[in-house]
Amino acid sequence: MLGKTAGGLFWMFRGLERAENTARLIEAGFRIALTRSMDPASDWRSIIVTAAQKPGFDAKHSEYTSQNVSDYLLRDPTNPSSVLSVIKAARDNARLVRTALTTEVWVAVNETWMALTEMLREPISEAELPATLEAIRHQSALVRGAMHGTMLRNDCYNFCRLGTFIERADSTARIIDVKYHALLPSPSLVGSKLDNVQWEMILRSVSAHQSYRHAVEEDFNAVGIAQFLLLDGRFPRSLAFCARGITANLAALCESEGEHSDSLSAAWAFQSRLQDRDIGSIFEDGLHEFISQTIIDVADIGARIEQQYRFIS
């Protein structure tokens, strides 16, 4: 397969996943802000910091308000990671690799681009924000469903899935990190009802609330929720599940080419790092430090994939 085609499929699905997860990240901040009203600017600032968008945001806005943050992350055309920007890039990549896609996938991507372009044409008010975030998640799921239902399981499919899992692992890690930056009013409140409510909001933002209830016998608490989102390989947005997906799709590509690769070795190392850990040791060493290293590891695997398959940016 040409590097241009592989890169187009990889980045098309990274873009779609990034749009969905940006919506989830904003929802995490929105829900946490609802649990306390004393310092909403700090809550919205945590969203920008977690999304690694602080320099760009500070260059355009002087206040961290729900309107400024949601506008910058959802529809600012000068922000290359805004939902509007990444959906346009995903559609451009889909046009580039249209012959590698099924008609159903192409139509779903095109419809998503048109729907979100219209929806984000004007600033989104705080009252409209929940419905808008839900619509972004719905459109992303529409494309993903078309891909699963119609595409042949070959190299094209593997590059699509790699883009999804790389982006999802990065985003899940960043959403969990929102809790680190959204500090409690006092350290004495760690483990309190407010602390647990904020963790529950993190769980809801990745649509894991119901799955947690089915899979975990414990009530909602920091340790149980972190364990579920980091290490439970049954949940499709956990880091463990994403690591397994990255490894499986890279292994399939290596098998079709009859050779091993540096990116597969890095993926195995990432998967082993999660398999060999328990949540107690992660908290002892520092959850934020673990998340930061995870983001570095995922970025390294993505860079190795681009280099190995000669993507053209």
PDB file of N, CA and C in Angstrom, residues 70-129:
ATOM      1  N   SER A  70     -15.185  26.567  25.065  1.00  0.00           N
ATOM      2  CA  SER A  70     -15.934  25.722  24.117  1.00  0.00           C
ATOM      3  C   SER A  70     -15.811  26.268  22.698  1.00  0.00           C
ATOM      4  N   ASP A  71     -15.795  27.596  22.559  1.00  0.00           N
ATOM      5  CA  ASP A  71     -15.666  28.184  21.219  1.00  0.00           C
ATOM      6  C   ASP A  71     -14.304  27.847  20.611  1.00  0.00           C
ATOM      7  N   TYR A  72     -13.240  27.928  21.427  1.00  0.00           N
ATOM      8  CA  TYR A  72     -11.896  27.653  20.910  1.00  0.00           C
ATOM      9  C   TYR A  72     -11.728  26.175  20.556  1.00  0.00           C
ATOM     10  N   LEU A  73     -12.270  25.285  21.389  1.00  0.00           N
ATOM     11  CA  LEU A  73     -12.076  23.846  21.144  1.00  0.00           C
ATOM     12  C   LEU A  73     -13.051  23.278  20.119  1.00  0.00           C
ATOM     13  N   LEU A  74     -14.190  23.931  19.954  1.00  0.00           N
ATOM     14  CA  LEU A  74     -15.182  23.370  19.035  1.00  0.00           C
ATOM     15  C   LEU A  74     -15.113  23.959  17.629  1.00  0.00           C
ATOM     16  N   ARG A  75     -14.953  25.312  17.518  1.00  0.00           N
ATOM     17  CA  ARG A  75     -15.203  25.899  16.198  1.00  0.00           C
ATOM     18  C   ARG A  75     -14.192  26.919  15.732  1.00  0.00           C
ATOM     19  N   ASP A  76     -13.096  27.114  16.471  1.00  0.00           N
ATOM     20  CA  ASP A  76     -12.116  28.114  16.056  1.00  0.00           C
ATOM     21  C   ASP A  76     -11.309  27.594  14.855  1.00  0.00           C
ATOM     22  N   PRO A  77     -11.422  28.231  13.695  1.00  0.00           N
ATOM     23  CA  PRO A  77     -10.710  27.737  12.505  1.00  0.00           C
ATOM     24  C   PRO A  77      -9.190  27.913  12.596  1.00  0.00           C
ATOM     25  N   THR A  78      -8.716  28.800  13.508  1.00  0.00           N
ATOM     26  CA  THR A  78      -7.262  28.968  13.668  1.00  0.00           C
ATOM     27  C   THR A  78      -6.665  27.910  14.590  1.00  0.00           C
ATOM     28  N   ASN A  79      -7.517  27.140  15.273  1.00  0.00           N
ATOM     29  CA  ASN A  79      -7.034  26.054  16.134  1.00  0.00           C
ATOM     30  C   ASN A  79      -7.043  24.751  15.326  1.00  0.00           C
ATOM     31  N   PRO A  80      -5.872  24.206  14.974  1.00  0.00           N
ATOM     32  CA  PRO A  80      -5.851  22.996  14.131  1.00  0.00           C
ATOM     33  C   PRO A  80      -6.436  21.768  14.806  1.00  0.00           C
ATOM     34  N   SER A  81      -6.650  21.829  16.140  1.00  0.00           N
ATOM     35  CA  SER A  81      -7.228  20.692  16.851  1.00  0.00           C
ATOM     36  C   SER A  81      -8.690  20.916  17.230  1.00  0.00           C
ATOM     37  N   SER A  82      -9.287  22.035  16.779  1.00  0.00           N
ATOM     38  CA  SER A  82     -10.711  22.233  17.081  1.00  0.00           C
ATOM     39  C   SER A  82     -11.522  21.182  16.332  1.00  0.00           C
ATOM     40  N   VAL A  83     -12.725  20.913  16.833  1.00  0.00           N
ATOM     41  CA  VAL A  83     -13.582  19.903  16.191  1.00  0.00           C
ATOM     42  C   VAL A  83     -13.814  20.256  14.726  1.00  0.00           C
ATOM     43  N   LEU A  84     -14.091  21.529  14.465  1.00  0.00           N
ATOM     44  CA  LEU A  84     -14.343  21.944  13.087  1.00  0.00           C
ATOM     45  C   LEU A  84     -13.118  21.688  12.202  1.00  0.00           C
ATOM     46  N   SER A  85     -11.918  21.974  12.718  1.00  0.00           N
ATOM     47  CA  SER A  85     -10.690  21.794  11.936  1.00  0.00           C
ATOM     48  C   SER A  85     -10.406  20.316  11.670  1.00  0.00           C
ATOM     49  N   VAL A  86     -10.535  19.470  12.694  1.00  0.00           N
ATOM     50  CA  VAL A  86     -10.177  18.060  12.503  1.00  0.00           C
ATOM     51  C   VAL A  86     -11.219  17.330  11.652  1.00  0.00           C
ATOM     52  N   ILE A  87     -12.484  17.763  11.731  1.00  0.00           N
ATOM     53  CA  ILE A  87     -13.499  17.143  10.870  1.00  0.00           C
ATOM     54  C   ILE A  87     -13.239  17.513   9.409  1.00  0.00           C
ATOM     55  N   LYS A  88     -12.844  18.755   9.163  1.00  0.00           N
ATOM     56  CA  LYS A  88     -12.513  19.158   7.788  1.00  0.00           C
ATOM     57  C   LYS A  88     -11.303  18.355   7.285  1.00  0.00           C
ATOM     58  N   ALA A  89     -10.281  18.201   8.155  1.00  0.00           N
ATOM     59  CA  ALA A  89      -9.097  17.423   7.765  1.00  0.00           C
ATOM     60  C   ALA A  89      -9.463  15.962   7.510  1.00  0.00           C
ATOM     61  N   ALA A  90     -10.362  15.406   8.336  1.00  0.00           N
ATOM     62  CA  ALA A  90     -10.796  14.011   8.141  1.00  0.00           C
ATOM     63  C   ALA A  90     -11.508  13.859   6.799  1.00  0.00           C
ATOM     64  N   ARG A  91     -12.343  14.825   6.466  1.00  0.00           N
ATOM     65  CA  ARG A  91     -13.050  14.755   5.184  1.00  0.00           C
ATOM     66  C   ARG A  91     -12.073  14.915   4.022  1.00  0.00           C
ATOM     67  N   ASP A  92     -11.091  15.804   4.161  1.00  0.00           N
ATOM     68  CA  ASP A  92     -10.076  15.957   3.115  1.00  0.00           C
ATOM     69  C   ASP A  92      -9.296  14.653   2.917  1.00  0.00           C
ATOM     70  N   ASN A  93      -8.946  13.998   4.016  1.00  0.00           N
ATOM     71  CA  ASN A  93      -8.242  12.710   3.919  1.00  0.00           C
ATOM     72  C   ASN A  93      -9.130  11.645   3.294  1.00  0.00           C
ATOM     73  N   ALA A  94     -10.437  11.688   3.627  1.00  0.00           N
ATOM     74  CA  ALA A  94     -11.366  10.712   3.036  1.00  0.00           C
ATOM     75  C   ALA A  94     -11.437  10.883   1.512  1.00  0.00           C
ATOM     76  N   ARG A  95     -11.415  12.137   1.054  1.00  0.00           N
ATOM     77  CA  ARG A  95     -11.417  12.382  -0.404  1.00  0.00           C
ATOM     78  C   ARG A  95     -10.137  11.841  -1.025  1.00  0.00           C
ATOM     79  N   LEU A  96      -9.014  12.004  -0.302  1.00  0.00           N
ATOM     80  CA  LEU A  96      -7.713  11.552  -0.800  1.00  0.00           C
ATOM     81  C   LEU A  96      -7.678  10.034  -0.981  1.00  0.00           C
ATOM     82  N   VAL A  97      -8.338   9.293  -0.076  1.00  0.00           N
ATOM     83  CA  VAL A  97      -8.269   7.823  -0.091  1.00  0.00           C
ATOM     84  C   VAL A  97      -9.639   7.219  -0.411  1.00  0.00           C
ATOM     85  N   ARG A  98     -10.440   7.945  -1.157  1.00  0.00           N
ATOM     86  CA  ARG A  98     -11.826   7.516  -1.379  1.00  0.00           C
ATOM     87  C   ARG A  98     -11.912   6.118  -1.984  1.00  0.00           C
ATOM     88  N   THR A  99     -10.979   5.761  -2.872  1.00  0.00           N
ATOM     89  CA  THR A  99     -11.044   4.440  -3.508  1.00  0.00           C
ATOM     90  C   THR A  99     -10.751   3.309  -2.518  1.00  0.00           C
ATOM     91  N   ALA A 100     -10.151   3.644  -1.365  1.00  0.00           N
ATOM     92  CA  ALA A 100      -9.869   2.614  -0.345  1.00  0.00           C
ATOM     93  C   ALA A 100     -11.027   2.469   0.635  1.00  0.00           C
ATOM     94  N   LEU A 101     -12.046   3.343   0.511  1.00  0.00           N
ATOM     95  CA  LEU A 101     -13.191   3.317   1.424  1.00  0.00           C
ATOM     96  C   LEU A 101     -14.406   2.720   0.723  1.00  0.00           C
ATOM     97  N   THR A 102     -15.327   2.201   1.505  1.00  0.00           N
ATOM     98  CA  THR A 102     -16.609   1.794   0.930  1.00  0.00           C
ATOM     99  C   THR A 102     -17.478   3.038   0.735  1.00  0.00           C
ATOM    100  N   THR A 103     -18.483   2.902  -0.098  1.00  0.00           N
ATOM    101  CA  THR A 103     -19.398   4.031  -0.336  1.00  0.00           C
ATOM    102  C   THR A 103     -20.059   4.477   0.966  1.00  0.00           C
ATOM    103  N   GLU A 104     -20.417   3.500   1.807  1.00  0.00           N
ATOM    104  CA  GLU A 104     -21.099   3.834   3.063  1.00  0.00           C
ATOM    105  C   GLU A 104     -20.213   4.690   3.968  1.00  0.00           C
ATOM    106  N   VAL A 105     -18.910   4.357   4.030  1.00  0.00           N
ATOM    107  CA  VAL A 105     -18.008   5.132   4.893  1.00  0.00           C
ATOM    108  C   VAL A 105     -17.843   6.544   4.342  1.00  0.00           C
ATOM    109  N   TRP A 106     -17.641   6.652   3.011  1.00  0.00           N
ATOM    110  CA  TRP A 106     -17.488   7.974   2.414  1.00  0.00           C
ATOM    111  C   TRP A 106     -18.715   8.847   2.654  1.00  0.00           C
ATOM    112  N   VAL A 107     -19.908   8.285   2.457  1.00  0.00           N
ATOM    113  CA  VAL A 107     -21.140   9.049   2.660  1.00  0.00           C
ATOM    114  C   VAL A 107     -21.261   9.494   4.121  1.00  0.00           C
ATOM    115  N   ALA A 108     -20.931   8.597   5.047  1.00  0.00           N
ATOM    116  CA  ALA A 108     -21.029   8.935   6.474  1.00  0.00           C
ATOM    117  C   ALA A 108     -20.063  10.067   6.839  1.00  0.00           C
ATOM    118  N   VAL A 109     -18.833  10.025   6.290  1.00  0.00           N
ATOM    119  CA  VAL A 109     -17.862  11.091   6.576  1.00  0.00           C
ATOM    120  C   VAL A 109     -18.352  12.411   5.999  1.00  0.00           C
ATOM    121  N   ASN A 110     -18.843  12.366   4.767  1.00  0.00           N
ATOM    122  CA  ASN A 110     -19.305  13.590   4.115  1.00  0.00           C
ATOM    123  C   ASN A 110     -20.491  14.195   4.856  1.00  0.00           C
ATOM    124  N   GLU A 111     -21.417  13.353   5.268  1.00  0.00           N
ATOM    125  CA  GLU A 111     -22.580  13.844   6.017  1.00  0.00           C
ATOM    126  C   GLU A 111     -22.160  14.435   7.359  1.00  0.00           C
ATOM    127  N   THR A 112     -21.172  13.798   7.999  1.00  0.00           N
ATOM    128  CA  THR A 112     -20.673  14.316   9.282  1.00  0.00           C
ATOM    129  C   THR A 112     -20.069  15.705   9.103  1.00  0.00           C
ATOM    130  N   TRP A 113     -19.267  15.861   8.064  1.00  0.00           N
ATOM    131  CA  TRP A 113     -18.652  17.158   7.791  1.00  0.00           C
ATOM    132  C   TRP A 113     -19.716  18.232   7.550  1.00  0.00           C
ATOM    133  N   MET A 114     -20.733  17.919   6.758  1.00  0.00           N
ATOM    134  CA  MET A 114     -21.776  18.911   6.460  1.00  0.00           C
ATOM    135  C   MET A 114     -22.600  19.242   7.706  1.00  0.00           C
ATOM    136  N   ALA A 115     -22.943  18.215   8.494  1.00  0.00           N
ATOM    137  CA  ALA A 115     -23.785  18.445   9.678  1.00  0.00           C
ATOM    138  C   ALA A 115     -23.056  19.297  10.716  1.00  0.00           C
ATOM    139  N   LEU A 116     -21.772  18.970  10.969  1.00  0.00           N
ATOM    140  CA  LEU A 116     -21.036  19.702  12.011  1.00  0.00           C
ATOM    141  C   LEU A 116     -20.649  21.101  11.541  1.00  0.00           C
ATOM    142  N   THR A 117     -20.380  21.259  10.250  1.00  0.00           N
ATOM    143  CA  THR A 117     -20.089  22.601   9.727  1.00  0.00           C
ATOM    144  C   THR A 117     -21.283  23.527   9.944  1.00  0.00           C
ATOM    145  N   GLU A 118     -22.472  23.011   9.695  1.00  0.00           N
ATOM    146  CA  GLU A 118     -23.682  23.811   9.904  1.00  0.00           C
ATOM    147  C   GLU A 118     -23.932  24.054  11.399  1.00  0.00           C
ATOM    148  N   MET A 119     -23.741  23.009  12.202  1.00  0.00           N
ATOM    149  CA  MET A 119     -24.017  23.111  13.635  1.00  0.00           C
ATOM    150  C   MET A 119     -23.082  24.093  14.340  1.00  0.00           C
ATOM    151  N   LEU A 120     -21.825  24.151  13.884  1.00  0.00           N
ATOM    152  CA  LEU A 120     -20.823  24.988  14.554  1.00  0.00           C
ATOM    153  C   LEU A 120     -20.621  26.319  13.841  1.00  0.00           C
ATOM    154  N   ARG A 121     -21.571  26.676  12.996  1.00  0.00           N
ATOM    155  CA  ARG A 121     -21.436  27.936  12.256  1.00  0.00           C
ATOM    156  C   ARG A 121     -21.495  29.136  13.192  1.00  0.00           C
ATOM    157  N   GLU A 122     -22.315  29.046  14.241  1.00  0.00           N
ATOM    158  CA  GLU A 122     -22.455  30.128  15.221  1.00  0.00           C
ATOM    159  C   GLU A 122     -21.935  29.658  16.576  1.00  0.00           C
ATOM    160  N   PRO A 123     -21.536  30.603  17.462  1.00  0.00           N
ATOM    161  CA  PRO A 123     -21.087  30.211  18.816  1.00  0.00           C
ATOM    162  C   PRO A 123     -22.147  29.379  19.544  1.00  0.00           C
ATOM    163  N   ILE A 124     -21.679  28.427  20.353  1.00  0.00           N
ATOM    164  CA  ILE A 124     -22.582  27.532  21.089  1.00  0.00           C
ATOM    165  C   ILE A 124     -22.777  28.066  22.502  1.00  0.00           C
ATOM    166  N   SER A 125     -24.025  28.305  22.885  1.00  0.00           N
ATOM    167  CA  SER A 125     -24.292  28.781  24.240  1.00  0.00           C
ATOM    168  C   SER A 125     -24.143  27.632  25.231  1.00  0.00           C
ATOM    169  N   GLU A 126     -24.020  27.974  26.526  1.00  0.00           N
ATOM    170  CA  GLU A 126     -23.872  26.941  27.549  1.00  0.00           C
ATOM    171  C   GLU A 126     -25.104  26.026  27.598  1.00  0.00           C
ATOM    172  N   ALA A 127     -26.273  26.602  27.336  1.00  0.00           N
ATOM    173  CA  ALA A 127     -27.498  25.787  27.334  1.00  0.00           C
ATOM    174  C   ALA A 127     -27.517  24.790  26.175  1.00  0.00           C
ATOM    175  N   GLU A 128     -26.896  25.172  25.048  1.00  0.00           N
ATOM    176  CA  GLU A 128     -26.888  24.291  23.869  1.00  0.00           C
ATOM    177  C   GLU A 128     -25.731  23.293  23.895  1.00  0.00           C
ATOM    178  N   LEU A 129     -24.786  23.501  24.821  1.00  0.00           N
ATOM    179  CA  LEU A 129     -23.547  22.715  24.790  1.00  0.00           C
ATOM    180  C   LEU A 129     -23.775  21.202  24.926  1.00  0.00           C
TER     181      LEU A 129
END
